[in-house]
mmCIF file of C-alpha atoms and ligand atoms in Angstrom:
data_model
loop_
_atom_site.group_PDB
_atom_site.id
_atom_site.type_symbol
_atom_site.label_atom_id
_atom_site.label_comp_id
_atom_site.label_asym_id
_atom_site.label_seq_id
_atom_site.Cartn_x
_atom_site.Cartn_y
_atom_site.Cartn_z
ATOM 1 C CA MET A 1 86.147 84.821 126.429
ATOM 2 C CA THR A 2 84.750 88.198 127.213
ATOM 3 C CA ASP A 3 82.969 89.236 124.032
ATOM 4 C CA GLY A 4 80.141 86.743 124.289
ATOM 5 C CA THR A 5 80.825 85.140 120.898
ATOM 6 C CA GLY A 6 82.746 82.170 122.265
ATOM 7 C CA SER A 7 85.416 82.797 119.645
ATOM 8 C CA HIS A 8 89.124 82.445 120.232
ATOM 9 C CA LEU A 9 89.893 84.580 117.175
ATOM 10 C CA MET A 10 91.040 88.165 117.656
ATOM 11 C CA ALA A 11 88.112 90.425 116.879
ATOM 12 C CA THR A 12 89.688 92.067 113.796
ATOM 13 C CA TYR A 13 86.667 91.128 111.681
ATOM 14 C CA ALA A 14 82.940 91.197 112.334
ATOM 15 C CA PRO A 15 82.101 88.015 110.424
ATOM 16 C CA ALA A 16 78.706 87.458 108.817
ATOM 17 C CA PRO A 17 76.634 84.798 110.588
ATOM 18 C CA VAL A 18 77.417 82.071 108.059
ATOM 19 C CA THR A 19 80.015 79.304 108.114
ATOM 20 C CA PHE A 20 80.846 77.910 104.691
ATOM 21 C CA LEU A 21 81.745 74.247 104.453
ATOM 22 C CA ARG A 22 82.219 73.609 100.780
ATOM 23 C CA GLY A 23 82.478 75.290 97.405
ATOM 24 C CA GLU A 24 82.265 74.262 93.780
ATOM 25 C CA GLY A 25 82.529 76.597 90.816
ATOM 26 C CA SER A 26 80.456 79.713 91.477
ATOM 27 C CA TYR A 27 78.645 78.208 94.497
ATOM 28 C CA LEU A 28 79.222 77.814 98.233
ATOM 29 C CA TRP A 29 77.360 75.648 100.754
ATOM 30 C CA ASP A 30 77.024 76.486 104.448
ATOM 31 C CA THR A 31 76.844 74.272 107.535
ATOM 32 C CA GLU A 32 73.041 74.104 107.158
ATOM 33 C CA GLY A 33 73.374 72.771 103.614
ATOM 34 C CA ARG A 34 72.132 76.026 102.049
ATOM 35 C CA ARG A 35 73.574 77.011 98.685
ATOM 36 C CA TYR A 36 74.919 80.486 97.878
ATOM 37 C CA LEU A 37 75.998 82.096 94.640
ATOM 38 C CA ASP A 38 79.430 83.640 95.161
ATOM 39 C CA PHE A 39 79.729 87.126 93.656
ATOM 40 C CA LEU A 40 82.750 87.984 95.798
ATOM 41 C CA SER A 41 85.253 85.152 95.134
ATOM 42 C CA GLY A 42 86.858 85.611 98.545
ATOM 43 C CA LEU A 43 87.709 89.189 97.555
ATOM 44 C CA ALA A 44 88.874 88.564 93.976
ATOM 45 C CA VAL A 45 90.845 85.465 94.987
ATOM 46 C CA THR A 46 89.013 82.408 93.640
ATOM 47 C CA SER A 47 88.819 83.741 90.087
ATOM 48 C CA LEU A 48 88.554 80.209 88.660
ATOM 49 C CA GLY A 49 85.750 79.337 91.087
ATOM 50 C CA HIS A 50 85.884 77.040 94.074
ATOM 51 C CA ALA A 51 87.597 73.651 94.063
ATOM 52 C CA HIS A 52 88.809 74.009 90.496
ATOM 53 C CA PRO A 53 89.903 70.439 89.645
ATOM 54 C CA VAL A 54 93.165 71.411 87.920
ATOM 55 C CA VAL A 55 94.275 73.553 90.859
ATOM 56 C CA ALA A 56 93.057 70.971 93.391
ATOM 57 C CA ASP A 57 95.044 68.221 91.657
ATOM 58 C CA ALA A 58 98.163 70.382 91.547
ATOM 59 C CA VAL A 59 97.868 71.174 95.264
ATOM 60 C CA CYS A 60 97.352 67.494 96.164
ATOM 61 C CA ARG A 61 100.268 66.426 93.981
ATOM 62 C CA ALA A 62 102.547 69.047 95.503
ATOM 63 C CA ALA A 63 101.537 67.997 99.023
ATOM 64 C CA ARG A 64 102.469 64.407 98.226
ATOM 65 C CA THR A 65 105.682 65.288 96.402
ATOM 66 C CA LEU A 66 107.530 68.154 98.090
ATOM 67 C CA LEU A 67 106.011 70.896 100.222
ATOM 68 C CA HIS A 68 108.973 72.979 101.131
ATOM 69 C CA THR A 69 112.734 73.249 100.792
ATOM 70 C CA SER A 70 113.438 76.953 101.615
ATOM 71 C CA ASN A 71 114.683 79.511 99.151
ATOM 72 C CA LEU A 72 118.291 78.419 99.747
ATOM 73 C CA PHE A 73 117.636 75.982 96.890
ATOM 74 C CA ARG A 74 116.044 76.399 93.496
ATOM 75 C CA THR A 75 112.472 75.173 93.110
ATOM 76 C CA GLY A 76 111.018 74.180 89.774
ATOM 77 C CA PRO A 77 107.475 75.530 90.040
ATOM 78 C CA ALA A 78 108.603 78.997 91.229
ATOM 79 C CA GLU A 79 110.885 79.376 88.186
ATOM 80 C CA GLU A 80 108.029 78.411 85.873
ATOM 81 C CA VAL A 81 105.542 80.781 87.505
ATOM 82 C CA ALA A 82 108.051 83.651 87.372
ATOM 83 C CA SER A 83 108.631 82.973 83.688
ATOM 84 C CA THR A 84 104.884 82.927 82.939
ATOM 85 C CA LEU A 85 104.230 86.114 84.904
ATOM 86 C CA ASP A 86 107.111 87.860 83.145
ATOM 87 C CA ARG A 87 105.716 86.817 79.764
ATOM 88 C CA LEU A 88 102.206 88.024 80.697
ATOM 89 C CA LEU A 89 103.747 91.327 81.800
ATOM 90 C CA GLY A 90 105.497 91.847 78.480
ATOM 91 C CA GLY A 91 108.868 90.313 79.331
ATOM 92 C CA GLY A 92 112.210 91.682 80.437
ATOM 93 C CA GLY A 93 111.609 91.461 84.177
ATOM 94 C CA ARG A 94 112.280 89.434 87.304
ATOM 95 C CA VAL A 95 109.934 88.253 90.065
ATOM 96 C CA PHE A 96 110.171 87.974 93.862
ATOM 97 C CA PHE A 97 107.579 85.697 95.462
ATOM 98 C CA ALA A 98 105.860 86.615 98.717
ATOM 99 C CA ASN A 99 102.844 85.247 100.562
ATOM 100 C CA SER A 100 100.323 88.072 100.283
ATOM 101 C CA GLY A 101 99.528 91.370 98.658
ATOM 102 C CA ALA A 102 100.947 93.385 101.527
ATOM 103 C CA GLU A 103 104.213 91.461 101.311
ATOM 104 C CA ALA A 104 104.367 91.957 97.553
ATOM 105 C CA ASN A 105 104.042 95.709 98.190
ATOM 106 C CA GLU A 106 106.634 95.594 100.984
ATOM 107 C CA CYS A 107 108.988 94.101 98.431
ATOM 108 C CA ALA A 108 108.184 96.888 95.949
ATOM 109 C CA ILE A 109 108.784 99.563 98.601
ATOM 110 C CA LYS A 110 112.135 98.073 99.664
ATOM 111 C CA LEU A 111 113.141 97.603 96.029
ATOM 112 C CA ALA A 112 112.339 101.259 95.261
ATOM 113 C CA ARG A 113 114.536 102.391 98.170
ATOM 114 C CA LYS A 114 117.408 100.096 97.164
ATOM 115 C CA TRP A 115 117.130 101.122 93.505
ATOM 116 C CA ALA A 116 116.899 104.867 94.184
ATOM 117 C CA GLY A 117 119.803 104.957 96.624
ATOM 118 C CA HIS A 118 120.834 107.323 99.376
ATOM 119 C CA GLY A 119 118.386 109.973 100.397
ATOM 120 C CA ARG A 120 115.668 108.883 97.972
ATOM 121 C CA TYR A 121 113.147 106.792 99.825
ATOM 122 C CA VAL A 122 109.709 108.410 99.667
ATOM 123 C CA VAL A 123 106.869 106.504 98.000
ATOM 124 C CA VAL A 124 103.934 108.667 96.923
ATOM 125 C CA SER A 125 100.526 107.006 96.850
ATOM 126 C CA ALA A 126 96.930 108.195 96.539
ATOM 127 C CA TYR A 127 94.215 108.997 99.013
ATOM 128 C CA GLY A 128 91.551 106.310 98.983
ATOM 129 C CA SER A 129 94.109 103.637 98.112
ATOM 130 C CA PHE A 130 94.656 100.287 99.762
ATOM 131 C CA HIS A 131 98.057 98.593 99.771
ATOM 132 C CA GLY A 132 97.975 96.304 102.828
ATOM 133 C CA ARG A 133 98.068 96.206 106.614
ATOM 134 C CA THR A 134 101.731 95.773 107.540
ATOM 135 C CA LEU A 135 103.171 98.965 109.042
ATOM 136 C CA ALA A 136 104.788 100.165 105.798
ATOM 137 C CA THR A 137 101.926 99.195 103.492
ATOM 138 C CA LEU A 138 99.453 100.651 106.006
ATOM 139 C CA HIS A 139 101.291 103.949 105.680
ATOM 140 C CA ALA A 140 101.235 103.614 101.875
ATOM 141 C CA THR A 141 97.464 103.085 102.178
ATOM 142 C CA GLY A 142 95.961 106.555 101.760
ATOM 143 C CA GLN A 143 93.368 106.254 104.495
ATOM 144 C CA PRO A 144 94.502 108.392 107.471
ATOM 145 C CA ALA A 145 91.757 107.038 109.754
ATOM 146 C CA LYS A 146 93.355 103.597 109.542
ATOM 147 C CA HIS A 147 96.746 105.055 110.577
ATOM 148 C CA GLU A 148 95.749 106.782 113.812
ATOM 149 C CA ALA A 149 95.952 103.934 116.310
ATOM 150 C CA PHE A 150 99.288 102.693 114.971
ATOM 151 C CA GLN A 151 101.521 105.757 115.036
ATOM 152 C CA PRO A 152 104.390 106.129 114.604
ATOM 153 C CA LEU A 153 104.348 104.488 111.175
ATOM 154 C CA PRO A 154 107.528 103.980 109.122
ATOM 155 C CA GLU A 155 108.712 107.182 107.454
ATOM 156 C CA GLY A 156 108.816 107.733 103.749
ATOM 157 C CA PHE A 157 105.219 107.892 102.583
ATOM 158 C CA ARG A 158 103.265 110.777 101.134
ATOM 159 C CA HIS A 159 99.673 110.889 99.873
ATOM 160 C CA VAL A 160 98.101 112.927 97.108
ATOM 161 C CA ALA A 161 94.597 113.253 95.689
ATOM 162 C CA TRP A 162 93.602 110.363 93.400
ATOM 163 C CA GLN A 163 93.527 111.194 89.691
ATOM 164 C CA ASP A 164 95.206 114.568 90.281
ATOM 165 C CA VAL A 165 98.495 114.639 88.409
ATOM 166 C CA ASP A 166 99.265 118.235 89.474
ATOM 167 C CA ALA A 167 99.034 117.223 93.126
ATOM 168 C CA LEU A 168 101.388 114.363 92.349
ATOM 169 C CA ALA A 169 103.859 116.631 90.535
ATOM 170 C CA ASN A 170 103.827 119.021 93.511
ATOM 171 C CA ALA A 171 104.587 116.154 95.892
ATOM 172 C CA VAL A 172 107.746 115.152 94.034
ATOM 173 C CA THR A 173 110.723 116.408 96.036
ATOM 174 C CA PRO A 174 114.292 115.067 95.742
ATOM 175 C CA GLU A 175 113.503 112.406 98.384
ATOM 176 C CA VAL A 176 110.845 110.750 96.212
ATOM 177 C CA ALA A 177 111.822 107.378 94.733
ATOM 178 C CA ALA A 178 108.554 105.992 93.420
ATOM 179 C CA VAL A 179 104.849 106.399 92.812
ATOM 180 C CA LEU A 180 102.591 103.522 93.885
ATOM 181 C CA LEU A 181 99.043 103.413 92.505
ATOM 182 C CA GLU A 182 96.290 100.847 92.018
ATOM 183 C CA ALA A 183 95.082 100.377 88.440
ATOM 184 C CA VAL A 184 91.571 100.348 89.930
ATOM 185 C CA GLN A 185 91.116 101.477 93.518
ATOM 186 C CA GLY A 186 89.417 98.362 94.890
ATOM 187 C CA GLU A 187 88.899 98.683 98.631
ATOM 188 C CA GLY A 188 88.429 102.434 98.120
ATOM 189 C CA GLY A 189 85.207 101.828 96.186
ATOM 190 C CA VAL A 190 86.114 100.450 92.705
ATOM 191 C CA TRP A 191 87.440 103.527 90.901
ATOM 192 C CA PRO A 192 89.409 102.893 87.676
ATOM 193 C CA ALA A 193 92.470 105.149 87.408
ATOM 194 C CA GLY A 194 91.774 106.248 83.835
ATOM 195 C CA ARG A 195 93.905 106.389 80.719
ATOM 196 C CA GLU A 196 94.874 110.037 80.856
ATOM 197 C CA TYR A 197 95.879 109.903 84.516
ATOM 198 C CA PHE A 198 98.118 106.869 84.105
ATOM 199 C CA ALA A 199 99.659 108.293 80.920
ATOM 200 C CA GLU A 200 100.470 111.537 82.773
ATOM 201 C CA VAL A 201 101.868 109.659 85.766
ATOM 202 C CA ARG A 202 104.086 107.630 83.423
ATOM 203 C CA ARG A 203 105.341 110.842 81.802
ATOM 204 C CA LEU A 204 106.007 112.459 85.196
ATOM 205 C CA CYS A 205 107.892 109.398 86.454
ATOM 206 C CA ASP A 206 110.046 109.380 83.307
ATOM 207 C CA GLU A 207 110.796 113.099 83.611
ATOM 208 C CA ARG A 208 111.714 112.920 87.281
ATOM 209 C CA GLY A 209 113.433 109.544 87.242
ATOM 210 C CA LEU A 210 110.874 107.845 89.500
ATOM 211 C CA LEU A 211 109.625 104.291 89.479
ATOM 212 C CA PHE A 212 105.989 103.865 88.487
ATOM 213 C CA MET A 213 104.775 100.961 90.621
ATOM 214 C CA VAL A 214 101.291 99.591 89.990
ATOM 215 C CA ASP A 215 99.452 97.568 92.626
ATOM 216 C CA GLU A 216 97.565 94.904 90.653
ATOM 217 C CA VAL A 217 96.854 92.774 93.717
ATOM 218 C CA GLN A 218 93.086 93.049 93.173
ATOM 219 C CA SER A 219 92.849 94.233 89.562
ATOM 220 C CA GLY A 220 95.384 91.853 88.006
ATOM 221 C CA LEU A 221 95.195 88.437 86.362
ATOM 222 C CA GLY A 222 92.289 89.038 84.023
ATOM 223 C CA ARG A 223 89.814 90.492 86.514
ATOM 224 C CA THR A 224 89.326 93.771 84.609
ATOM 225 C CA GLY A 225 89.036 92.214 81.145
ATOM 226 C CA ARG A 226 92.771 92.486 80.410
ATOM 227 C CA TRP A 227 95.586 90.583 82.046
ATOM 228 C CA TRP A 228 96.513 93.738 83.972
ATOM 229 C CA GLY A 229 94.484 96.809 84.803
ATOM 230 C CA PHE A 230 97.217 99.132 83.504
ATOM 231 C CA GLU A 231 96.775 97.670 79.996
ATOM 232 C CA HIS A 232 93.503 99.603 79.753
ATOM 233 C CA TYR A 233 95.553 102.793 79.990
ATOM 234 C CA GLY A 234 98.304 102.022 77.480
ATOM 235 C CA VAL A 235 101.239 102.354 79.892
ATOM 236 C CA ARG A 236 103.941 100.002 81.160
ATOM 237 C CA PRO A 237 104.907 100.272 84.825
ATOM 238 C CA ASP A 238 108.404 99.595 86.202
ATOM 239 C CA VAL A 239 107.123 97.470 89.078
ATOM 240 C CA VAL A 240 103.897 95.447 89.386
ATOM 241 C CA THR A 241 102.583 93.732 92.500
ATOM 242 C CA ILE A 242 100.312 90.692 92.294
ATOM 243 C CA ALA A 243 98.607 88.408 94.815
ATOM 244 C CA LYS A 244 94.933 87.597 95.467
ATOM 245 C CA ALA A 245 93.959 85.427 92.451
ATOM 246 C CA LEU A 246 97.451 84.082 91.765
ATOM 247 C CA GLY A 247 96.949 80.827 93.698
ATOM 248 C CA ASN A 248 93.133 80.668 93.300
ATOM 249 C CA GLY A 249 92.914 80.528 97.116
ATOM 250 C CA VAL A 250 96.380 79.304 98.060
ATOM 251 C CA PRO A 251 98.309 82.271 99.522
ATOM 252 C CA ILE A 252 100.973 83.613 97.175
ATOM 253 C CA GLY A 253 102.063 87.105 96.177
ATOM 254 C CA ALA A 254 104.584 88.394 93.666
ATOM 255 C CA CYS A 255 106.515 91.544 92.930
ATOM 256 C CA TRP A 256 107.645 91.934 89.306
ATOM 257 C CA ALA A 257 110.148 94.568 88.251
ATOM 258 C CA ARG A 258 111.863 95.318 84.975
ATOM 259 C CA ARG A 259 115.312 93.825 85.027
ATOM 260 C CA GLU A 260 117.373 96.995 85.606
ATOM 261 C CA VAL A 261 115.228 97.740 88.663
ATOM 262 C CA ALA A 262 115.132 94.159 89.918
ATOM 263 C CA GLU A 263 118.932 94.048 89.786
ATOM 264 C CA ALA A 264 119.092 96.557 92.629
ATOM 265 C CA PHE A 265 118.432 93.596 94.951
ATOM 266 C CA ARG A 266 121.549 91.557 95.703
ATOM 267 C CA PRO A 267 121.633 88.304 97.701
ATOM 268 C CA GLY A 268 120.712 89.116 101.287
ATOM 269 C CA ASP A 269 118.712 92.269 100.555
ATOM 270 C CA HIS A 270 115.272 90.685 100.841
ATOM 271 C CA ALA A 271 113.963 87.270 101.819
ATOM 272 C CA THR A 272 111.034 85.181 102.968
ATOM 273 C CA THR A 273 110.849 81.634 104.293
ATOM 274 C CA PHE A 274 107.710 80.611 102.452
ATOM 275 C CA GLY A 275 107.636 82.857 99.370
ATOM 276 C CA GLY A 276 107.325 80.812 96.188
ATOM 277 C CA GLN A 277 107.541 77.489 98.003
ATOM 278 C CA PRO A 278 106.489 74.436 95.977
ATOM 279 C CA LEU A 279 102.901 74.140 97.273
ATOM 280 C CA ALA A 280 102.005 77.770 96.619
ATOM 281 C CA ALA A 281 103.937 77.909 93.354
ATOM 282 C CA SER A 282 102.288 74.691 92.123
ATOM 283 C CA ALA A 283 98.883 76.232 92.815
ATOM 284 C CA ALA A 284 99.933 79.378 90.943
ATOM 285 C CA LYS A 285 101.319 77.374 88.031
ATOM 286 C CA ALA A 286 98.025 75.471 87.676
ATOM 287 C CA THR A 287 95.985 78.657 88.120
ATOM 288 C CA LEU A 288 97.904 80.506 85.401
ATOM 289 C CA ALA A 289 97.682 77.501 83.060
ATOM 290 C CA VAL A 290 93.885 77.413 83.401
ATOM 291 C CA MET A 291 93.653 81.196 83.144
ATOM 292 C CA GLU A 292 95.562 81.126 79.868
ATOM 293 C CA ALA A 293 93.701 78.106 78.482
ATOM 294 C CA GLU A 294 90.323 79.694 79.288
ATOM 295 C CA ASP A 295 91.442 83.181 78.208
ATOM 296 C CA VAL A 296 90.047 84.678 81.412
ATOM 297 C CA PRO A 297 90.635 88.307 80.371
ATOM 298 C CA ALA A 298 88.344 87.864 77.347
ATOM 299 C CA ARG A 299 85.766 86.107 79.526
ATOM 300 C CA ALA A 300 85.899 88.839 82.163
ATOM 301 C CA GLU A 301 85.390 91.459 79.488
ATOM 302 C CA ALA A 302 82.411 89.715 77.874
ATOM 303 C CA ARG A 303 80.789 88.583 81.136
ATOM 304 C CA GLY A 304 81.469 91.966 82.697
ATOM 305 C CA ALA A 305 79.665 93.759 79.858
ATOM 306 C CA TYR A 306 76.703 91.414 80.269
ATOM 307 C CA LEU A 307 76.529 91.756 84.065
ATOM 308 C CA ARG A 308 76.947 95.509 83.931
ATOM 309 C CA GLN A 309 74.003 95.917 81.611
ATOM 310 C CA LYS A 310 71.779 93.640 83.761
ATOM 311 C CA LEU A 311 72.765 95.487 86.936
ATOM 312 C CA ALA A 312 72.124 98.912 85.406
ATOM 313 C CA ALA A 313 68.546 97.808 84.621
ATOM 314 C CA ILE A 314 67.711 97.106 88.291
ATOM 315 C CA PRO A 315 65.414 99.903 89.543
ATOM 316 C CA GLY A 316 67.269 100.303 92.864
ATOM 317 C CA VAL A 317 70.644 100.759 91.136
ATOM 318 C CA ALA A 318 71.750 104.341 90.450
ATOM 319 C CA SER A 319 74.928 103.531 88.532
ATOM 320 C CA VAL A 320 77.438 100.783 87.796
ATOM 321 C CA ARG A 321 81.195 101.355 87.640
ATOM 322 C CA GLY A 322 84.379 99.363 87.247
ATOM 323 C CA LEU A 323 86.109 97.280 84.587
ATOM 324 C CA GLY A 324 85.429 93.717 83.477
ATOM 325 C CA LEU A 325 84.267 91.708 86.493
ATOM 326 C CA LEU A 326 85.546 94.206 89.061
ATOM 327 C CA LEU A 327 82.318 96.129 89.512
ATOM 328 C CA ALA A 328 80.488 98.301 92.006
ATOM 329 C CA VAL A 329 76.852 99.317 91.995
ATOM 330 C CA GLU A 330 75.874 102.593 93.592
ATOM 331 C CA LEU A 331 72.472 102.168 95.265
ATOM 332 C CA ARG A 332 69.702 104.736 94.829
ATOM 333 C CA ASP A 333 69.024 104.671 98.510
ATOM 334 C CA GLY A 334 69.516 102.395 101.440
ATOM 335 C CA ASP A 335 72.498 101.162 103.272
ATOM 336 C CA ALA A 336 74.825 98.900 101.292
ATOM 337 C CA GLY A 337 75.758 96.916 104.410
ATOM 338 C CA ALA A 338 72.098 96.071 105.060
ATOM 339 C CA VAL A 339 71.551 95.175 101.394
ATOM 340 C CA ALA A 340 74.608 92.884 101.410
ATOM 341 C CA ALA A 341 73.302 91.191 104.577
ATOM 342 C CA ARG A 342 69.883 90.645 102.979
ATOM 343 C CA CYS A 343 71.501 89.286 99.805
ATOM 344 C CA LEU A 344 73.410 86.803 101.966
ATOM 345 C CA GLU A 345 70.129 85.655 103.530
ATOM 346 C CA GLU A 346 68.777 85.212 99.999
ATOM 347 C CA GLY A 347 71.786 83.163 98.945
ATOM 348 C CA LEU A 348 73.991 85.742 97.211
ATOM 349 C CA VAL A 349 77.449 86.609 98.520
ATOM 350 C CA LEU A 350 78.715 90.129 97.787
ATOM 351 C CA ASN A 351 80.183 92.975 99.779
ATOM 352 C CA ALA A 352 79.429 96.577 100.757
ATOM 353 C CA VAL A 353 82.526 98.393 99.527
ATOM 354 C CA THR A 354 81.275 101.783 100.747
ATOM 355 C CA ALA A 355 78.236 102.850 102.769
ATOM 356 C CA THR A 356 76.211 103.194 99.557
ATOM 357 C CA ALA A 357 77.872 100.815 97.067
ATOM 358 C CA LEU A 358 78.077 97.052 96.623
ATOM 359 C CA ARG A 359 81.167 95.374 95.150
ATOM 360 C CA LEU A 360 80.799 92.433 92.762
ATOM 361 C CA GLU A 361 83.768 90.220 91.912
ATOM 362 C CA PRO A 362 82.276 86.961 90.615
ATOM 363 C CA PRO A 363 84.460 84.108 89.354
ATOM 364 C CA LEU A 364 85.781 84.869 85.859
ATOM 365 C CA LEU A 365 84.365 81.535 84.621
ATOM 366 C CA ILE A 366 80.816 82.414 85.741
ATOM 367 C CA SER A 367 78.007 81.575 83.310
ATOM 368 C CA GLU A 368 75.288 83.919 82.051
ATOM 369 C CA GLU A 369 72.673 81.795 83.861
ATOM 370 C CA GLU A 370 74.527 82.218 87.144
ATOM 371 C CA MET A 371 74.782 85.960 86.598
ATOM 372 C CA ASP A 372 71.026 86.085 85.866
ATOM 373 C CA GLU A 373 70.399 84.220 89.121
ATOM 374 C CA GLY A 374 72.508 86.714 91.088
ATOM 375 C CA VAL A 375 70.861 89.687 89.423
ATOM 376 C CA ALA A 376 67.409 88.243 90.231
ATOM 377 C CA ILE A 377 68.342 87.958 93.923
ATOM 378 C CA LEU A 378 69.690 91.513 94.046
ATOM 379 C CA THR A 379 66.576 92.790 92.220
ATOM 380 C CA LYS A 380 64.324 91.049 94.735
ATOM 381 C CA VAL A 381 66.281 92.367 97.732
ATOM 382 C CA LEU A 382 66.285 95.942 96.403
ATOM 383 C CA ASP A 383 62.565 95.712 95.744
ATOM 384 C CA ILE A 384 61.703 95.034 99.391
ATOM 385 C CA PRO A 385 61.360 98.118 101.592
ATOM 386 C CA GLU A 386 64.176 98.178 104.113
ATOM 387 C CA GLU A 387 61.760 98.415 107.088
ATOM 388 C CA ALA A 388 60.442 94.958 106.179
ATOM 389 C CA GLY A 389 63.999 93.815 106.902
ATOM 390 C CA GLY A 390 64.957 90.423 108.165
ATOM 391 C CA ARG A 391 64.464 87.139 106.384
ATOM 392 C CA VAL A 392 62.351 87.388 103.299
ATOM 393 C CA ARG A 393 62.547 83.766 102.298
HETATM 394 C C1 PLP B 1 93.916 93.062 99.104
HETATM 395 C C2 PLP B 1 94.883 94.095 98.634
HETATM 396 C C3 PLP B 1 96.163 94.222 99.187
HETATM 397 C C4 PLP B 1 96.606 93.431 100.388
HETATM 398 O O1 PLP B 1 96.689 92.085 100.138
HETATM 399 P P1 PLP B 1 96.808 91.057 101.381
HETATM 400 O O2 PLP B 1 97.000 89.744 100.703
HETATM 401 O O3 PLP B 1 95.543 91.179 102.146
HETATM 402 O O4 PLP B 1 97.978 91.493 102.179
HETATM 403 C C5 PLP B 1 97.034 95.136 98.624
HETATM 404 N N1 PLP B 1 96.657 95.897 97.584
HETATM 405 C C6 PLP B 1 95.443 95.807 97.028
HETATM 406 C C7 PLP B 1 95.096 96.663 95.853
HETATM 407 C C8 PLP B 1 94.504 94.908 97.544
HETATM 408 O O5 PLP B 1 93.274 94.855 97.009
#
């Protein structure tokens, strides 16, 4: 131990000085017994709130029944989850299960190469995007500063300006197989792609014979007020990647592709030991069942409209952007990191998505009273001059 923290974890994060012990619904409790309102949901993961009883029961039952058999055998829950996802995506596709968002995107990238065939392997993505931290998905991530220390990265990635269809068209050479875009750039600051942009990308992909692959890892599963972010834009992608909220906290990712594309994979082309195993798939099955029963897209839309309007009325807030309950507030002044830290001290969990903007991703089942409570905390924090700093409670 050389860093003085006493931690045996690699220092890839700079964790906030709070250890959470327990969660229920929209709330978390720390080791001191203090209660926090969770406006982050573990980065758009626990969309049904913490310790949802239906998911908890499914996980317990799976643990007592059958945890793992490998993908050399069929497993019931994975088939059911694939069928539900395909239905929610409009049908006609197939699913590969992975364990994370990055792995779901790795699958999409490999599938695009296999589908496109010899000499066509380039995936074009956007600056400001985020697609994961494995070497390939890191290269797909359009943030050159994150690439520097890890060169050389796998070949076959090209970046273009976000929301610029001309730049995209100019980047399409004969080597290009696919375009990979987020429906809402999440890590990049919560920037919805927009209807016109996605419609033009769809047209370009059709003209040039490219796959349009949409990363719905953060924006999917009701978060934006529709099941999928791309539904706001009236297009249908060829490939969709999903993860974060799919297991409500149990790691599971998925790559969906329309059947003709999915059929490019033959036995042996791609694999994973854990992907879709019974524990994770049981969690996903329960999560999707609750999401459908509660109509989470409709809730996210209604709650999002409510929260947006409350946030916009806070004096320290310059603007609010996003879709449904995937929101960011641009602060009038002050450092978003410091504001997020002061909110945490006041019992509100959120995140500084840029130097000047906070990201809010509350559970989709959040109540109006809970949103009012969160807005009151943020209002109070933004009302205190930064120099006063420190604990205000
Ligand atoms: C979080 C995220 C990923 C990466 O998911 P991991 O599970 O962390 O690998 C990929 N794409 C988007 C849009 C994300 O928000």
